[in-house]
mmCIF file with all atom_site columns, C-alpha atoms in Angstrom:
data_model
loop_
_atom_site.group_PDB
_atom_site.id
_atom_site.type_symbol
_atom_site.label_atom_id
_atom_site.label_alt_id
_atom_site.label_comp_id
_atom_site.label_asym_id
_atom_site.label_entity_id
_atom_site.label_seq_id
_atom_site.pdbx_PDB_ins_code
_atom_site.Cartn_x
_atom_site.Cartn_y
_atom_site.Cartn_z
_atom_site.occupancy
_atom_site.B_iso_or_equiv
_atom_site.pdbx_formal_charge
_atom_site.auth_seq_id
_atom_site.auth_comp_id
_atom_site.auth_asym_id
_atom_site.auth_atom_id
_atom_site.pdbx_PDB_model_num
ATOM 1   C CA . UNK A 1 1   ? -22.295 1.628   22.501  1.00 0.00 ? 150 UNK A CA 1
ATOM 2   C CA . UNK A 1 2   ? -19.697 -0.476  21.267  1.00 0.00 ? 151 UNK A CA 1
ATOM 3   C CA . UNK A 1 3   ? -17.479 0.310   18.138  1.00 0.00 ? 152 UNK A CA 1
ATOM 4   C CA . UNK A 1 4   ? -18.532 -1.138  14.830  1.00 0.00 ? 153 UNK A CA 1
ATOM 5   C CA . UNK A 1 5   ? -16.901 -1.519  11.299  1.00 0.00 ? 154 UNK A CA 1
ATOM 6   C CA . UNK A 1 6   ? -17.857 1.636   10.368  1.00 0.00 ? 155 UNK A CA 1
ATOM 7   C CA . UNK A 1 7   ? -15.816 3.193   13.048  1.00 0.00 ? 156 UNK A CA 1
ATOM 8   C CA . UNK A 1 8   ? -12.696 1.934   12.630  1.00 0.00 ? 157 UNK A CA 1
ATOM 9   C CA . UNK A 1 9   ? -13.089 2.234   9.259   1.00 0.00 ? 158 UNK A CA 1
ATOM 10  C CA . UNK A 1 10  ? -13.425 6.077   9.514   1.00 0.00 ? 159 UNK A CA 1
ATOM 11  C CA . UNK A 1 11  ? -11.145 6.665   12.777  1.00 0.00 ? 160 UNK A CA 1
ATOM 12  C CA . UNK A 1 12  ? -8.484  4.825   10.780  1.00 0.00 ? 161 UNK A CA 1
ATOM 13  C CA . UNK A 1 13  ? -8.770  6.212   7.291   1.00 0.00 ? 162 UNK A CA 1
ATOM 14  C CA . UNK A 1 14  ? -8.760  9.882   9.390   1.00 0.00 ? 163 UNK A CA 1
ATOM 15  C CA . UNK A 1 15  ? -5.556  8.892   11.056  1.00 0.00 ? 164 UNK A CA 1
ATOM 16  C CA . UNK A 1 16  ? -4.147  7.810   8.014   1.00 0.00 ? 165 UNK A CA 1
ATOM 17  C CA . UNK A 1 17  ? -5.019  11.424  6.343   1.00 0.00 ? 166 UNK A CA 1
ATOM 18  C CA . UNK A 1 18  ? -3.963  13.307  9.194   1.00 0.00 ? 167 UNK A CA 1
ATOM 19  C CA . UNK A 1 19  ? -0.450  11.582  9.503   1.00 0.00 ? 168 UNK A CA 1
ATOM 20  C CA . UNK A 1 20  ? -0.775  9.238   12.284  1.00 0.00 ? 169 UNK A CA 1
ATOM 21  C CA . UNK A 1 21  ? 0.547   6.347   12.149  1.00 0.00 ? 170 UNK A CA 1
ATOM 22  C CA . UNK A 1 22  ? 1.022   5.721   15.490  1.00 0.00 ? 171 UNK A CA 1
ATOM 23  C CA . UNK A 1 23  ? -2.860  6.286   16.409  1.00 0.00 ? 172 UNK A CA 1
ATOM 24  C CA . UNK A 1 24  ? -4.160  4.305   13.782  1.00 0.00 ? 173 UNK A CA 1
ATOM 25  C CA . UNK A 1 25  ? -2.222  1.007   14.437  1.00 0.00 ? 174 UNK A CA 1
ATOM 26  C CA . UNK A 1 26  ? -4.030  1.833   18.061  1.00 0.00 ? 175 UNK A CA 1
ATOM 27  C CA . UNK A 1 27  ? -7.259  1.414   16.725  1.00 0.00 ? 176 UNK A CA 1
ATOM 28  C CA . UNK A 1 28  ? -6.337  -1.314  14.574  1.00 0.00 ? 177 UNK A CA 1
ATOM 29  C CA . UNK A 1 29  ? -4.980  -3.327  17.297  1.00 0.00 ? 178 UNK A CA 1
ATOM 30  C CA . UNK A 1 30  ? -8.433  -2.465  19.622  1.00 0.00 ? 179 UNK A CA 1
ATOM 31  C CA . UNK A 1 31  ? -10.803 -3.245  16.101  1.00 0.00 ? 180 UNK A CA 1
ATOM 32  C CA . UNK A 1 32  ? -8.757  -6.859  16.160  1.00 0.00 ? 181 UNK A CA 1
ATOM 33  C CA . UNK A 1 33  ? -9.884  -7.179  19.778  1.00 0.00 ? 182 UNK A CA 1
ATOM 34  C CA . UNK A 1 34  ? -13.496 -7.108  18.680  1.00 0.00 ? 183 UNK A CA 1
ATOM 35  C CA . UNK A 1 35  ? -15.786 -9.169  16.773  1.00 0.00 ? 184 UNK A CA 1
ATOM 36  C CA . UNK A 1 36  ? -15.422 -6.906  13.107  1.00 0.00 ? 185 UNK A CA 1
ATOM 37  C CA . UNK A 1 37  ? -12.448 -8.491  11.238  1.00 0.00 ? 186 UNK A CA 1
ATOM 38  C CA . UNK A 1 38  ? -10.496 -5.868  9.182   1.00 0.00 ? 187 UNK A CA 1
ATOM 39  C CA . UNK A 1 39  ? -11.157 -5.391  5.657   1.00 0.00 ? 188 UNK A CA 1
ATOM 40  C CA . UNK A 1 40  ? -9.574  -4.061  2.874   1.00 0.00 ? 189 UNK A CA 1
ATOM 41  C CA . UNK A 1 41  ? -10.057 -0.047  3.345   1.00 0.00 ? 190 UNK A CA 1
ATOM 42  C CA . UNK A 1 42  ? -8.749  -0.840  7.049   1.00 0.00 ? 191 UNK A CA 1
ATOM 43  C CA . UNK A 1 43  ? -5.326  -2.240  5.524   1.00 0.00 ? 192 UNK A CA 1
ATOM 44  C CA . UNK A 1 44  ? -5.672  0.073   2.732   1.00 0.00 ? 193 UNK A CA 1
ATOM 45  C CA . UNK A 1 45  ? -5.994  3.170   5.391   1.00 0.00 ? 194 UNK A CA 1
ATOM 46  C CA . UNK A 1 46  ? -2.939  1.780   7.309   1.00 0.00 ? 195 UNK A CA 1
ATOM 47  C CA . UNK A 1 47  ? -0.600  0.887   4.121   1.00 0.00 ? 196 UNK A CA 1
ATOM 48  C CA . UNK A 1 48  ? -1.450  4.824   2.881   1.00 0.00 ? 197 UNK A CA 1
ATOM 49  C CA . UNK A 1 49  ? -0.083  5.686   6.495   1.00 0.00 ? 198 UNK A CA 1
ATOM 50  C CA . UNK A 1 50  ? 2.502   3.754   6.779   1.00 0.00 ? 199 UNK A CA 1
ATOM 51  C CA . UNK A 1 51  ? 3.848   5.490   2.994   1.00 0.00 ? 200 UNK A CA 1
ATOM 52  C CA . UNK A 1 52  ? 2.928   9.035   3.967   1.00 0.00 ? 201 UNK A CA 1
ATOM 53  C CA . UNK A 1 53  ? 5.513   8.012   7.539   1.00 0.00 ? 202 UNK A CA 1
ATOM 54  C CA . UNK A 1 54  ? 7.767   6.479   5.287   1.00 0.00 ? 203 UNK A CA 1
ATOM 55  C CA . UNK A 1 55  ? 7.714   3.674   7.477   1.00 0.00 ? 204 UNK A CA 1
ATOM 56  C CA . UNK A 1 56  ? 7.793   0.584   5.130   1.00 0.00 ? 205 UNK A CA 1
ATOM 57  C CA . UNK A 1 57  ? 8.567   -2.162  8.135   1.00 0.00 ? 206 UNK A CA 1
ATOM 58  C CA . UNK A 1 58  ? 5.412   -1.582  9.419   1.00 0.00 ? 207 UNK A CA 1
ATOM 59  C CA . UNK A 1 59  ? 4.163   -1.605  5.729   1.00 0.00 ? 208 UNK A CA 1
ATOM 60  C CA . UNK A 1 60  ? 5.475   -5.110  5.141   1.00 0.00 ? 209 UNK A CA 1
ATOM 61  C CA . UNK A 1 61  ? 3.743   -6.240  8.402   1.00 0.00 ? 210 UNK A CA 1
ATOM 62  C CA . UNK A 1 62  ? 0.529   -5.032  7.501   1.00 0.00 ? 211 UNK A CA 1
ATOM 63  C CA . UNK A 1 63  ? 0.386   -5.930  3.762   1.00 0.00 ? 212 UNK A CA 1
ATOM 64  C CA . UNK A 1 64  ? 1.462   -9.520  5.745   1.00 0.00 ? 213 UNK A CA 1
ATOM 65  C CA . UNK A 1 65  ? -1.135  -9.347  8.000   1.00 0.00 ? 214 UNK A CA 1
ATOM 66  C CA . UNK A 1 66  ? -3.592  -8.552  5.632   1.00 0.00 ? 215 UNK A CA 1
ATOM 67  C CA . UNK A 1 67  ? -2.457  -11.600 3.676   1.00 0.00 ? 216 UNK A CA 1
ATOM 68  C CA . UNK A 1 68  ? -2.845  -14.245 6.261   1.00 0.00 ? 217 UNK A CA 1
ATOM 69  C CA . UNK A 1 69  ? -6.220  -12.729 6.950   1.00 0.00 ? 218 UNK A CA 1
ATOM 70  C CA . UNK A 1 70  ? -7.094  -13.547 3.400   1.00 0.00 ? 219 UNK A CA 1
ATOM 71  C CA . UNK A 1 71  ? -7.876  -10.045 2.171   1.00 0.00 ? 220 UNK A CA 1
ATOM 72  C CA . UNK A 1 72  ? -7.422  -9.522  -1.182  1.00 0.00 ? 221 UNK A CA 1
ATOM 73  C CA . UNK A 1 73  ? -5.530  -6.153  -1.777  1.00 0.00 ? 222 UNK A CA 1
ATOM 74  C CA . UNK A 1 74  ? -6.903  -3.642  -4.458  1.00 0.00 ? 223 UNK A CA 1
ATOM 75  C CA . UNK A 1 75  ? -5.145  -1.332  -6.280  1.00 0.00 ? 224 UNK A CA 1
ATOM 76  C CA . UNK A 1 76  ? -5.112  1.335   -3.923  1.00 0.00 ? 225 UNK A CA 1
ATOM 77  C CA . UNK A 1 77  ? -3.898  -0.609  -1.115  1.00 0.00 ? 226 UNK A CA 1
ATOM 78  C CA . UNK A 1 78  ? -1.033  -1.765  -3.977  1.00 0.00 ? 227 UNK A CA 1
ATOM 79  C CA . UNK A 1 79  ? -0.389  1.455   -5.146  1.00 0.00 ? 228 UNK A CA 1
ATOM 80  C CA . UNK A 1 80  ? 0.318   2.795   -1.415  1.00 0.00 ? 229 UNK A CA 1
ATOM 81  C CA . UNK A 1 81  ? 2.449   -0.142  -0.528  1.00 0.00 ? 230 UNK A CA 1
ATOM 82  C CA . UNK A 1 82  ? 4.664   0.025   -3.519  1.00 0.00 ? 231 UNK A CA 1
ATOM 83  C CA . UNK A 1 83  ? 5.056   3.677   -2.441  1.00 0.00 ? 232 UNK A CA 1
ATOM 84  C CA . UNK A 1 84  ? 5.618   2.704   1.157   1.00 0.00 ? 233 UNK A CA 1
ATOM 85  C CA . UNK A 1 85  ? 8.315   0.437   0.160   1.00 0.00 ? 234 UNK A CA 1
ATOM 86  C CA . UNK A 1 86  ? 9.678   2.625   -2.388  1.00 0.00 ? 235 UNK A CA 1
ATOM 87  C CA . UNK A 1 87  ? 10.485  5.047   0.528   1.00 0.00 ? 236 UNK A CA 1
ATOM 88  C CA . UNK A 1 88  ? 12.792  2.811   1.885   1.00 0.00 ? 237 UNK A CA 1
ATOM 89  C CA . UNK A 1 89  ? 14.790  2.305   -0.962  1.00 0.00 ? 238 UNK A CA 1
ATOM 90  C CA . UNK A 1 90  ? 13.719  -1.451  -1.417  1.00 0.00 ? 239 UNK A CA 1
ATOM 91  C CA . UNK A 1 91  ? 13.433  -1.176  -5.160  1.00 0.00 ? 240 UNK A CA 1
ATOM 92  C CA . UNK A 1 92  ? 13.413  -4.779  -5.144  1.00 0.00 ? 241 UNK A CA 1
ATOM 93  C CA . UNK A 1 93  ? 10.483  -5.150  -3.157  1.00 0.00 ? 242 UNK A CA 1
ATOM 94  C CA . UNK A 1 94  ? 8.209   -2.424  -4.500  1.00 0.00 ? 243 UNK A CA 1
ATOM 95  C CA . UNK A 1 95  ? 8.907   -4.494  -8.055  1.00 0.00 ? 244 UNK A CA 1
ATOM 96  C CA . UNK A 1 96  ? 8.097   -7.765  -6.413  1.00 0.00 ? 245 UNK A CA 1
ATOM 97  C CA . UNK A 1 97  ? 4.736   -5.981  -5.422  1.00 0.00 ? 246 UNK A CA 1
ATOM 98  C CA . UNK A 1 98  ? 4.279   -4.569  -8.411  1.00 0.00 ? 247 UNK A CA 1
ATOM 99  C CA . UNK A 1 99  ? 4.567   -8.085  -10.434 1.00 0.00 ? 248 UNK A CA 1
ATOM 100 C CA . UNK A 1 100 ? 2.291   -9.743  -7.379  1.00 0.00 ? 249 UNK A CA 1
ATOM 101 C CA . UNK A 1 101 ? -0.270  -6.872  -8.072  1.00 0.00 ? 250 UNK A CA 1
ATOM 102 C CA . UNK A 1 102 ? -0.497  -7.396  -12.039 1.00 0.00 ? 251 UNK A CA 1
ATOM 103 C CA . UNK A 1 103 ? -0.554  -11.412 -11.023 1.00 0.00 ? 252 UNK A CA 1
ATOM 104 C CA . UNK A 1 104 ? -3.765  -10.711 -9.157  1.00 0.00 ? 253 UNK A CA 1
ATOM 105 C CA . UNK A 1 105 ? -4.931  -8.877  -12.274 1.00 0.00 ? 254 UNK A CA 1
ATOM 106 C CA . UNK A 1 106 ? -5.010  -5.922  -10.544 1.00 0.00 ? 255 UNK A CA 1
ATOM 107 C CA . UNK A 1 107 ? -4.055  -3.345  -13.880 1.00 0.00 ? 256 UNK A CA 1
ATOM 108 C CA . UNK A 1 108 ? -1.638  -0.620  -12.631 1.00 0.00 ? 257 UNK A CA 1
ATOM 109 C CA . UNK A 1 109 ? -2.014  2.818   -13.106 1.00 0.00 ? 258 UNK A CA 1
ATOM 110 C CA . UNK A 1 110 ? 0.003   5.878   -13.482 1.00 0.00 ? 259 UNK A CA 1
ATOM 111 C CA . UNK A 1 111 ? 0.315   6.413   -9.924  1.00 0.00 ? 260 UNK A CA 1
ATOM 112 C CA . UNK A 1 112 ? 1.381   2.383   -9.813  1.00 0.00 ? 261 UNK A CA 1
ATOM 113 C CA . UNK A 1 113 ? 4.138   3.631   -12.493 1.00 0.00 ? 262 UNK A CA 1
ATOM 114 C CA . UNK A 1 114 ? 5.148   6.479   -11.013 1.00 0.00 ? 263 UNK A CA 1
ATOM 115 C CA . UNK A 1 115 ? 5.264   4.816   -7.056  1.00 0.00 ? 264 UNK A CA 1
ATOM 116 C CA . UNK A 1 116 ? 7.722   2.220   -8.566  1.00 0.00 ? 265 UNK A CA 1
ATOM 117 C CA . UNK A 1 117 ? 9.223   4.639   -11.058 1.00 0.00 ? 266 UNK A CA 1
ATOM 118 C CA . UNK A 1 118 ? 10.177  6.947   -7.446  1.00 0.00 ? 267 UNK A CA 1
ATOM 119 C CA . UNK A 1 119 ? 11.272  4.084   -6.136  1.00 0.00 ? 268 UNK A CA 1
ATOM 120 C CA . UNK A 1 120 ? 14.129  3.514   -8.923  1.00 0.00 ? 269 UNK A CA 1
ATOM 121 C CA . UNK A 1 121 ? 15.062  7.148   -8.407  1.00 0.00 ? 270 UNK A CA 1
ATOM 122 C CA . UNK A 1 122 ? 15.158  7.527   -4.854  1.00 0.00 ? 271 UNK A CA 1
ATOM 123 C CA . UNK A 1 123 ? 17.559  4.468   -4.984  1.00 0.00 ? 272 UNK A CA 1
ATOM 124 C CA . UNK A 1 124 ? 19.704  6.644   -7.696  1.00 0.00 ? 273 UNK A CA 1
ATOM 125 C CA . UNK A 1 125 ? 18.947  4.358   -10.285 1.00 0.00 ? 274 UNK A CA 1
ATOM 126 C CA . UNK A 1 126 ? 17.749  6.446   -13.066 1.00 0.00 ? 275 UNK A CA 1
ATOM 127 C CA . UNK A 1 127 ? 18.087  3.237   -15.793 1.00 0.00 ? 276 UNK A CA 1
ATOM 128 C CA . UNK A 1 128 ? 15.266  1.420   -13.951 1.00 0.00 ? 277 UNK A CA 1
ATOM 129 C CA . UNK A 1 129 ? 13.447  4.029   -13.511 1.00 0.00 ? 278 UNK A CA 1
ATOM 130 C CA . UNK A 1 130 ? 13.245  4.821   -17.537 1.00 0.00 ? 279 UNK A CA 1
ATOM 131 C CA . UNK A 1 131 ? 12.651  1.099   -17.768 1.00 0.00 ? 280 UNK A CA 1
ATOM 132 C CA . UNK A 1 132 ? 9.418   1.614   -15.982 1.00 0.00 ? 281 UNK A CA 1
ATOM 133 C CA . UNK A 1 133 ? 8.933   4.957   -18.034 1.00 0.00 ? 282 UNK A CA 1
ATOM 134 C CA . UNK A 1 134 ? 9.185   2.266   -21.181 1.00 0.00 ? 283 UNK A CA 1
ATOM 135 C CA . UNK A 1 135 ? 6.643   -0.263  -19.398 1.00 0.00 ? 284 UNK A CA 1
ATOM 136 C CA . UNK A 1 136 ? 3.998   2.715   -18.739 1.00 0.00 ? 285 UNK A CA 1
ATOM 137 C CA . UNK A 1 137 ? 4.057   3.958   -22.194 1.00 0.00 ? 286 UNK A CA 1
ATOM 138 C CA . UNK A 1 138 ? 4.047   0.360   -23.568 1.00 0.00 ? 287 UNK A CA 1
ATOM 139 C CA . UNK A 1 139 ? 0.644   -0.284  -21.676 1.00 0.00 ? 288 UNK A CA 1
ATOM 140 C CA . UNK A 1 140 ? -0.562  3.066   -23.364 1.00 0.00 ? 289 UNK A CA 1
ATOM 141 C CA . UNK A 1 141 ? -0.771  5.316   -19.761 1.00 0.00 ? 290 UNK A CA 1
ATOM 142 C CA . UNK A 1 142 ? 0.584   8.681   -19.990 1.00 0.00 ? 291 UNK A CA 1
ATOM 143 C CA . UNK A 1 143 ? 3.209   10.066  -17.561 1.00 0.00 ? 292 UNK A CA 1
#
């Protein structure tokens, strides 16, 4: 029996909660071998892994990937790659993302806020990240 959607869907999203990156760019690259095009919970499932390795190259390449594939990202596949990005310091980038997500009309959330807000302070800039603070509270979110 040959693997379906559902199967990389789930082997993939596992991988992704059990910390393996490295597995579950395997199974993406055998899923893109077969007839079942990824969708968004596959690039979701590898954005959230790529964060949690705080590997945000392979991040970029995927949220790419999923681009030229003409997925539409959702917020959770946002919210992870702002985080992703935010672990390597690229403040720019996760605020680029940020503005791209709210340009798709995709409303953040608090953990949108506080992915970019992380981002400011693991780049030791505590202004920005009050700026963000200021931009939460402004859209009525709590932190």
């Amino acid at each position: 029996v040959a693997p379906d959607m559902v199967f990389f869907n789930s082997i993939i999203a596992a991988c992704a909660r059990s910390n393996q990156l490295g597995k579950a760019l395997e199974y993406y690259a055998l899923m893109r071998e077969t007839e079942h095009p990824p969708g968004v919970h596959v690039f979701s499932s590898l954005i959230i892994a790529c964060s949690r390795a705080e590997d945000p190259d392979t991040a970029v390449t995927v949220f790419k990937e999923m681009q030229k594939a003409k997925v539409k990202g959702d917020k959770v596949v946002y919210n992870s790659y702002i985080a992703a990005l935010g672990t390597g310091g690229n403040v720019a980038a996760a605020r680029k993302a940020f503005n791209e997500m709210k340009a798709e009309n995709i409303d953040p959330d608090i953990v949108t806020y506080n992915s970019l807000m992380r981002a400011y302070t693991r780049n030791m800039d505590v202004e920005g990240a009050f700026e963000v603070l200021d931009e939460l509270v402004e859209n009525n979110l709590s932190p």
